mmCIF file of N, CA, C and O in Angstrom:
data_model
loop_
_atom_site.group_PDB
_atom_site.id
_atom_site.type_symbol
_atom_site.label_atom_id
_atom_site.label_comp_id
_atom_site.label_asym_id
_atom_site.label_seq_id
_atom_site.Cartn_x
_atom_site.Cartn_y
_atom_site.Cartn_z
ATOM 1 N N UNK A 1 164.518 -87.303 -102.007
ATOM 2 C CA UNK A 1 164.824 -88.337 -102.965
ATOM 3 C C UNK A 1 163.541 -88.872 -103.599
ATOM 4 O O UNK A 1 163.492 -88.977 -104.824
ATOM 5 N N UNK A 2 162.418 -89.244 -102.778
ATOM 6 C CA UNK A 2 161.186 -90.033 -103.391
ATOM 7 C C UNK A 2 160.776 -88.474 -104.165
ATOM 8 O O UNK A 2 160.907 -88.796 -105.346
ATOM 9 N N UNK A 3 160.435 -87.256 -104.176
ATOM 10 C CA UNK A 3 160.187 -85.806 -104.449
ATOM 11 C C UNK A 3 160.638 -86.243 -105.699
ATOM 12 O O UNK A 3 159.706 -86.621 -106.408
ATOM 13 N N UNK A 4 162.154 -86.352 -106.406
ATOM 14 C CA UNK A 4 162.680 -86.143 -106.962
ATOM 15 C C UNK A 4 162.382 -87.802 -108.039
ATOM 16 O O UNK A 4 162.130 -87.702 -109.240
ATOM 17 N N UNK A 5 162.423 -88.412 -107.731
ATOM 18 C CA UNK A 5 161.673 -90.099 -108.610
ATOM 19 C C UNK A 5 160.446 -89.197 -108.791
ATOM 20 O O UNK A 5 160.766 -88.282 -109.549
ATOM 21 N N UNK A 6 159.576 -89.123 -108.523
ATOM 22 C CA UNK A 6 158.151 -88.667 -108.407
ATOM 23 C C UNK A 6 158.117 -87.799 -109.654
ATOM 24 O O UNK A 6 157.302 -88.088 -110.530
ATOM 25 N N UNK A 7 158.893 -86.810 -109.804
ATOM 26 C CA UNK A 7 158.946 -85.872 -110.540
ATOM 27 C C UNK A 7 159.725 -86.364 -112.181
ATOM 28 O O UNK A 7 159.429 -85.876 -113.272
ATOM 29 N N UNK A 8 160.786 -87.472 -111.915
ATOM 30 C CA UNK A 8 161.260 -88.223 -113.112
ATOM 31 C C UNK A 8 159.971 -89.021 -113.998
ATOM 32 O O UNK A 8 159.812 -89.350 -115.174
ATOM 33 N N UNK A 9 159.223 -89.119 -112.823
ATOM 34 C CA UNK A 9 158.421 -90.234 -113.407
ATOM 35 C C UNK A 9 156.893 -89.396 -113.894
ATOM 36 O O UNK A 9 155.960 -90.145 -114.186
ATOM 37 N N UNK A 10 156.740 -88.439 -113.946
ATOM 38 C CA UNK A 10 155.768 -87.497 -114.144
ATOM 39 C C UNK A 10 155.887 -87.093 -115.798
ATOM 40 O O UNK A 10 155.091 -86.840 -116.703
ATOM 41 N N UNK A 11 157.340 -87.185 -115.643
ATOM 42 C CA UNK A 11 157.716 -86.282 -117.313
ATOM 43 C C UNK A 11 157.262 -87.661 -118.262
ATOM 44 O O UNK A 11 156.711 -87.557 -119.358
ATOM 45 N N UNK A 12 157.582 -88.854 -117.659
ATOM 46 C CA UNK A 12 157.275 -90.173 -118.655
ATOM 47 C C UNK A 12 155.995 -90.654 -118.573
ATOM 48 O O UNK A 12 155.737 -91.402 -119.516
ATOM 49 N N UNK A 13 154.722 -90.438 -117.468
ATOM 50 C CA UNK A 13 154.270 -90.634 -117.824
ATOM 51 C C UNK A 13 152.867 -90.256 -118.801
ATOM 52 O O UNK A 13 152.500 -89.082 -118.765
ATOM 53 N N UNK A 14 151.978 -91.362 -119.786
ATOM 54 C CA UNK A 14 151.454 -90.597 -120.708
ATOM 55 C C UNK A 14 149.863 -90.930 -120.545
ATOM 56 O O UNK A 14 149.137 -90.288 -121.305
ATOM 57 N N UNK A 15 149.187 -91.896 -119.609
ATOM 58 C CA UNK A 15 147.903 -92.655 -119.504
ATOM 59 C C UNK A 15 147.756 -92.636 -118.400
ATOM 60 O O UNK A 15 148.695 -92.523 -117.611
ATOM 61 N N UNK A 16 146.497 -92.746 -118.049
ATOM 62 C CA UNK A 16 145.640 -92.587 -116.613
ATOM 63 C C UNK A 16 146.108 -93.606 -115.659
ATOM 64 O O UNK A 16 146.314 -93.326 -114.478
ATOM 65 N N UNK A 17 146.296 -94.891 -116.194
ATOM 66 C CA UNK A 17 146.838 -95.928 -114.983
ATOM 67 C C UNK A 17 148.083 -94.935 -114.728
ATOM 68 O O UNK A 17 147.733 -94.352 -113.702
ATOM 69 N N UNK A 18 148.816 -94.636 -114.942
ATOM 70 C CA UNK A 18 149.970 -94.200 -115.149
ATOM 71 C C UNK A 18 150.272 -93.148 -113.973
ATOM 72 O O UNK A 18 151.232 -93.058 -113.207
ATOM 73 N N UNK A 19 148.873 -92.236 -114.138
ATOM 74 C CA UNK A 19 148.485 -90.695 -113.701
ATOM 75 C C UNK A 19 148.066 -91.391 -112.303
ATOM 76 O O UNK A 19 148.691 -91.006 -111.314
ATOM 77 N N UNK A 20 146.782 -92.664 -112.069
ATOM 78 C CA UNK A 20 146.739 -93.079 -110.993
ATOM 79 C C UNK A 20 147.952 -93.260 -109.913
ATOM 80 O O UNK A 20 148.137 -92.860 -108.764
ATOM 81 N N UNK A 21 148.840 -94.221 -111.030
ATOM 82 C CA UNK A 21 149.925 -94.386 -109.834
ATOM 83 C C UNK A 21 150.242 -93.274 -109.245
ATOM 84 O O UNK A 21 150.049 -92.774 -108.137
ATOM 85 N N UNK A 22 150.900 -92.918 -110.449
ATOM 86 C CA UNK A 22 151.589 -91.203 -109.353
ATOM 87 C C UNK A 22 150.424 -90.373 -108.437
ATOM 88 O O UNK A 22 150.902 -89.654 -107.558
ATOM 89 N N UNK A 23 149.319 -90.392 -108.524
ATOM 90 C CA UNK A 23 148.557 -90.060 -107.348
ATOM 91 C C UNK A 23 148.666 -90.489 -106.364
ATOM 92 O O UNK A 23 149.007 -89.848 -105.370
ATOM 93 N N UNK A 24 148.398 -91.713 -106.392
ATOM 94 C CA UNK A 24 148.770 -92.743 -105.263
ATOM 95 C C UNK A 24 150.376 -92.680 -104.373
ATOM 96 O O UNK A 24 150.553 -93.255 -103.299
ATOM 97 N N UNK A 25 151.128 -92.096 -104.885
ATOM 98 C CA UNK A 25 152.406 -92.184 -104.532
ATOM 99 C C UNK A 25 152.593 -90.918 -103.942
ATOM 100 O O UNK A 25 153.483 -90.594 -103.156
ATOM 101 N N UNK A 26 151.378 -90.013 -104.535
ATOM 102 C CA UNK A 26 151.585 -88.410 -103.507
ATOM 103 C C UNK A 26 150.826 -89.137 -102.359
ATOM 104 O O UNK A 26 151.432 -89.141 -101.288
ATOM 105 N N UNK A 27 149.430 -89.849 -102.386
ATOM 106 C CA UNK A 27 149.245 -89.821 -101.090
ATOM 107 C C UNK A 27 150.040 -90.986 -100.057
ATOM 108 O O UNK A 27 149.582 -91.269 -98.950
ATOM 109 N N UNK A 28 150.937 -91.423 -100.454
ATOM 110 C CA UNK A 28 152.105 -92.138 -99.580
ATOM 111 C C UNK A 28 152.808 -91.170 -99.006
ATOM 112 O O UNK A 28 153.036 -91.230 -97.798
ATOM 113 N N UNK A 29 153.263 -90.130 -99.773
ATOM 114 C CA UNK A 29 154.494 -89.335 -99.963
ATOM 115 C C UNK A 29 153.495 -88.136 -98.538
ATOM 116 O O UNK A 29 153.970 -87.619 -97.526
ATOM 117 N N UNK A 30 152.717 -88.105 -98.832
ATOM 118 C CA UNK A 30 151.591 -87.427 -97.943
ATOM 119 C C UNK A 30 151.624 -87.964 -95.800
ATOM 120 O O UNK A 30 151.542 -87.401 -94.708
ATOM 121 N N UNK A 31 151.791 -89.305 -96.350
ATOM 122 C CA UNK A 31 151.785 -90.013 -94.674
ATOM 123 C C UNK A 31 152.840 -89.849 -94.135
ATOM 124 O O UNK A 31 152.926 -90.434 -93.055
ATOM 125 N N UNK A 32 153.798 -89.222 -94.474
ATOM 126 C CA UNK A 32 155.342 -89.216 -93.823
ATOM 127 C C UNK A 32 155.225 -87.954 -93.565
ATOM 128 O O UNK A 32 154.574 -87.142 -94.222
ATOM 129 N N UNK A 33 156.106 -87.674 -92.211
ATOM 130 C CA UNK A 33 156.407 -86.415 -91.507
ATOM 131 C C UNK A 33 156.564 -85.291 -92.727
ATOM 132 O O UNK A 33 155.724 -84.597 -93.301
ATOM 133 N N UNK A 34 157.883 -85.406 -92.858
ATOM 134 C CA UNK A 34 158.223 -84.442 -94.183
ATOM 135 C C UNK A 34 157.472 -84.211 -95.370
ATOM 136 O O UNK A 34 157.502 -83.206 -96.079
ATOM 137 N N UNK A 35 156.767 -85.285 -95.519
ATOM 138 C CA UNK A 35 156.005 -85.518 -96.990
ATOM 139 C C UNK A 35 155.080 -84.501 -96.964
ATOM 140 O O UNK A 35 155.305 -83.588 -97.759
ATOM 141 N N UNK A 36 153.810 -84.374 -96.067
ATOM 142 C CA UNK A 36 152.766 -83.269 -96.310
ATOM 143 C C UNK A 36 153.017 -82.030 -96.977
ATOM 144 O O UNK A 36 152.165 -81.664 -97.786
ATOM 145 N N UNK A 37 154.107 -81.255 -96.777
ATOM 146 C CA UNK A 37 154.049 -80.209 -97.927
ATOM 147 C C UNK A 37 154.385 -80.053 -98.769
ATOM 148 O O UNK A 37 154.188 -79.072 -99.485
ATOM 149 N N UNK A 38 155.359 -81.490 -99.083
ATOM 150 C CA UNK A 38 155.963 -81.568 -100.172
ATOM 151 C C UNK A 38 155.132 -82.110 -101.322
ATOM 152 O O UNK A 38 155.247 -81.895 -102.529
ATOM 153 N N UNK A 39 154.150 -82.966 -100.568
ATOM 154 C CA UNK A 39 153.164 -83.688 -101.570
ATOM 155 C C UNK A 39 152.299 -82.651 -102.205
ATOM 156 O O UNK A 39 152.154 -82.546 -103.424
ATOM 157 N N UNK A 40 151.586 -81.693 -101.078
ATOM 158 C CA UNK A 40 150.949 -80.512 -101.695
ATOM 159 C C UNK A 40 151.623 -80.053 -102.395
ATOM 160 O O UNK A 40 151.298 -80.405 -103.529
ATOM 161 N N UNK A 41 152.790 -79.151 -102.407
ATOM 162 C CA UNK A 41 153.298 -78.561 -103.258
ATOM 163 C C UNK A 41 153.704 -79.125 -104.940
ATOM 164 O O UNK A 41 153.792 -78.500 -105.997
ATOM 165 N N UNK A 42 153.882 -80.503 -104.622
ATOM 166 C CA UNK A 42 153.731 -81.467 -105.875
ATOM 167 C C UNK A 42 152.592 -81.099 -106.603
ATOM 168 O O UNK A 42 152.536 -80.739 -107.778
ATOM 169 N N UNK A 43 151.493 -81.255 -105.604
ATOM 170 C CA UNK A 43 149.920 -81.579 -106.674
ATOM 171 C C UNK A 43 149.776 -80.440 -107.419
ATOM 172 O O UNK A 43 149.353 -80.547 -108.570
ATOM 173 N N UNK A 44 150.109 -79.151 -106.876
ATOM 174 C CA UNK A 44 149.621 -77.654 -107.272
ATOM 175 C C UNK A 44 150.944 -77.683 -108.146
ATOM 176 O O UNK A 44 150.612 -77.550 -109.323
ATOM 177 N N UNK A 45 152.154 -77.791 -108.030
ATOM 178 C CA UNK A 45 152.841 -77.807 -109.493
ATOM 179 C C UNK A 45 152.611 -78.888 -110.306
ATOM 180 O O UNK A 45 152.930 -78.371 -111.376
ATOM 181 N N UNK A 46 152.299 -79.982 -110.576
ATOM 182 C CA UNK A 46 151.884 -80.365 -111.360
ATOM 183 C C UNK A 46 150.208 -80.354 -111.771
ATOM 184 O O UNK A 46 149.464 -81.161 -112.328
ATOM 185 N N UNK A 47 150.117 -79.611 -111.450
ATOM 186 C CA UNK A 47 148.509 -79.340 -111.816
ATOM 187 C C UNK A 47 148.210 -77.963 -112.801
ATOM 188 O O UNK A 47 147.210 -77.779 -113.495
ATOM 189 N N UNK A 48 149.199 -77.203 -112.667
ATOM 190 C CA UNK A 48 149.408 -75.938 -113.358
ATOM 191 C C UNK A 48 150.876 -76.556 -114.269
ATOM 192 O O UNK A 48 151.293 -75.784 -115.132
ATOM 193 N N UNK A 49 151.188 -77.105 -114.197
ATOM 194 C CA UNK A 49 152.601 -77.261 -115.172
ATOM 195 C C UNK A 49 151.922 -78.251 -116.765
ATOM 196 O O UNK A 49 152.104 -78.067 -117.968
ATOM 197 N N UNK A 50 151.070 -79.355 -115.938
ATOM 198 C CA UNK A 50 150.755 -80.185 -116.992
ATOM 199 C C UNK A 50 148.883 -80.289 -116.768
ATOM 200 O O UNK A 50 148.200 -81.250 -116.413
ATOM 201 N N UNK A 51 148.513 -78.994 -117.113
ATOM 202 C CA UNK A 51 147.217 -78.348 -117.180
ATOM 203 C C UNK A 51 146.744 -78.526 -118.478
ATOM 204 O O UNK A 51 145.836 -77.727 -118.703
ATOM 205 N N UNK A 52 146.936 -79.084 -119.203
ATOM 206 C CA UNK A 52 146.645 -79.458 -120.650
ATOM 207 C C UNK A 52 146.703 -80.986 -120.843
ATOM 208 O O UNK A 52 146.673 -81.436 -121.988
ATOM 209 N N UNK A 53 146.808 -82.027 -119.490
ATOM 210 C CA UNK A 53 146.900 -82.993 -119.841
ATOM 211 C C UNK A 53 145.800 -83.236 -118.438
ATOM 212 O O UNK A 53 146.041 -83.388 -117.241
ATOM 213 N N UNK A 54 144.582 -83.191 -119.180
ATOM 214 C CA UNK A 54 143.104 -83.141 -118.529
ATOM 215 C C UNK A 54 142.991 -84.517 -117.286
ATOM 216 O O UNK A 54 142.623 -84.315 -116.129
ATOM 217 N N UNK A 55 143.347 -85.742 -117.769
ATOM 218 C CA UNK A 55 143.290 -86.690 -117.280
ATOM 219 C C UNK A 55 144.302 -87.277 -116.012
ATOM 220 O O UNK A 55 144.268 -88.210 -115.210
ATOM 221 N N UNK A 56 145.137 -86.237 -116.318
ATOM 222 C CA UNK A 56 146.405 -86.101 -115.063
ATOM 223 C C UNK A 56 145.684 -85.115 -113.834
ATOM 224 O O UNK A 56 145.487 -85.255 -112.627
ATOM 225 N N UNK A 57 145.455 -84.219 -114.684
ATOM 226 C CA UNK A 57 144.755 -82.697 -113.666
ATOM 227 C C UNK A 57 143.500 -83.299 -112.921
ATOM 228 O O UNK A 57 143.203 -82.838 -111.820
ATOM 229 N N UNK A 58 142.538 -84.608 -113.647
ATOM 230 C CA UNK A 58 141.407 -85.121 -113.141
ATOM 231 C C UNK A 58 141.979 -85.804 -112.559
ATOM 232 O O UNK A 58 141.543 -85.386 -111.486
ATOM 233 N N UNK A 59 142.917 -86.887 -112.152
ATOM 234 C CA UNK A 59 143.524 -87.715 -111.304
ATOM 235 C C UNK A 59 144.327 -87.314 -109.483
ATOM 236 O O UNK A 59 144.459 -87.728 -108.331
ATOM 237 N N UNK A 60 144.676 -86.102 -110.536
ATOM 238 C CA UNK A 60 145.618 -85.019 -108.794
ATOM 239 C C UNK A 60 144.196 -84.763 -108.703
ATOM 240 O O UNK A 60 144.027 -85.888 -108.233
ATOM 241 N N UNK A 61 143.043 -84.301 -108.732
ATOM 242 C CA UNK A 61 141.848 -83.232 -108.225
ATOM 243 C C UNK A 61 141.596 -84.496 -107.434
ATOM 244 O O UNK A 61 141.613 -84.179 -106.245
ATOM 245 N N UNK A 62 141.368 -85.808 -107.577
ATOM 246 C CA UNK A 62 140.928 -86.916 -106.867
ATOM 247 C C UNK A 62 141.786 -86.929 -105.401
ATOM 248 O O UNK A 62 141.322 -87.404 -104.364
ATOM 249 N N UNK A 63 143.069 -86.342 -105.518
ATOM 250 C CA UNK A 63 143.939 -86.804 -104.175
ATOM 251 C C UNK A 63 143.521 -85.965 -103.519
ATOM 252 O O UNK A 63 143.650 -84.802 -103.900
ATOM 253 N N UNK A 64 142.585 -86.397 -101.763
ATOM 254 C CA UNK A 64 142.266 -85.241 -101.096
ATOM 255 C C UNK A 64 143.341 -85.547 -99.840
ATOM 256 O O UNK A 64 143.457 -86.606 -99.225
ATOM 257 N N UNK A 65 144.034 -84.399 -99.661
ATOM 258 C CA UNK A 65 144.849 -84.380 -97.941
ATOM 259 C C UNK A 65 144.039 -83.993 -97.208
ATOM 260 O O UNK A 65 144.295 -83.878 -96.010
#
């Protein structure tokens, strides 16, 4: 369910505060049992999906697991 918000909220957003949050919310999504591969697997699809939106791709490169 949070996977799936995460991913609603990716398509809307368009600015770096924006890009922060959702970083921040993988590494939440990161501290929970289930979360660790789901969060990875988040960062690496959205890192190749929205690879043209430099400031998103510089924001996920910041989240280290």
């Amino acid at each position: 369910m949070y996977e799936e918000c995460l991913s609603d909220e990716i398509k809307q957003a368009s600015n770096r505060v924006q890009y922060k949050e959702l970083a921040g919310y993988l590494k939440k999504l990161h501290t929970y049992d289930a979360g660790k591969e789901k969060a990875a697997a988040l960062k690496l699809q959205w890192m190749q999906e929205y690879k043209r939106k430099p400031a998103l791709v510089e924001e996920l490169g910041k989240v280290k697991f």
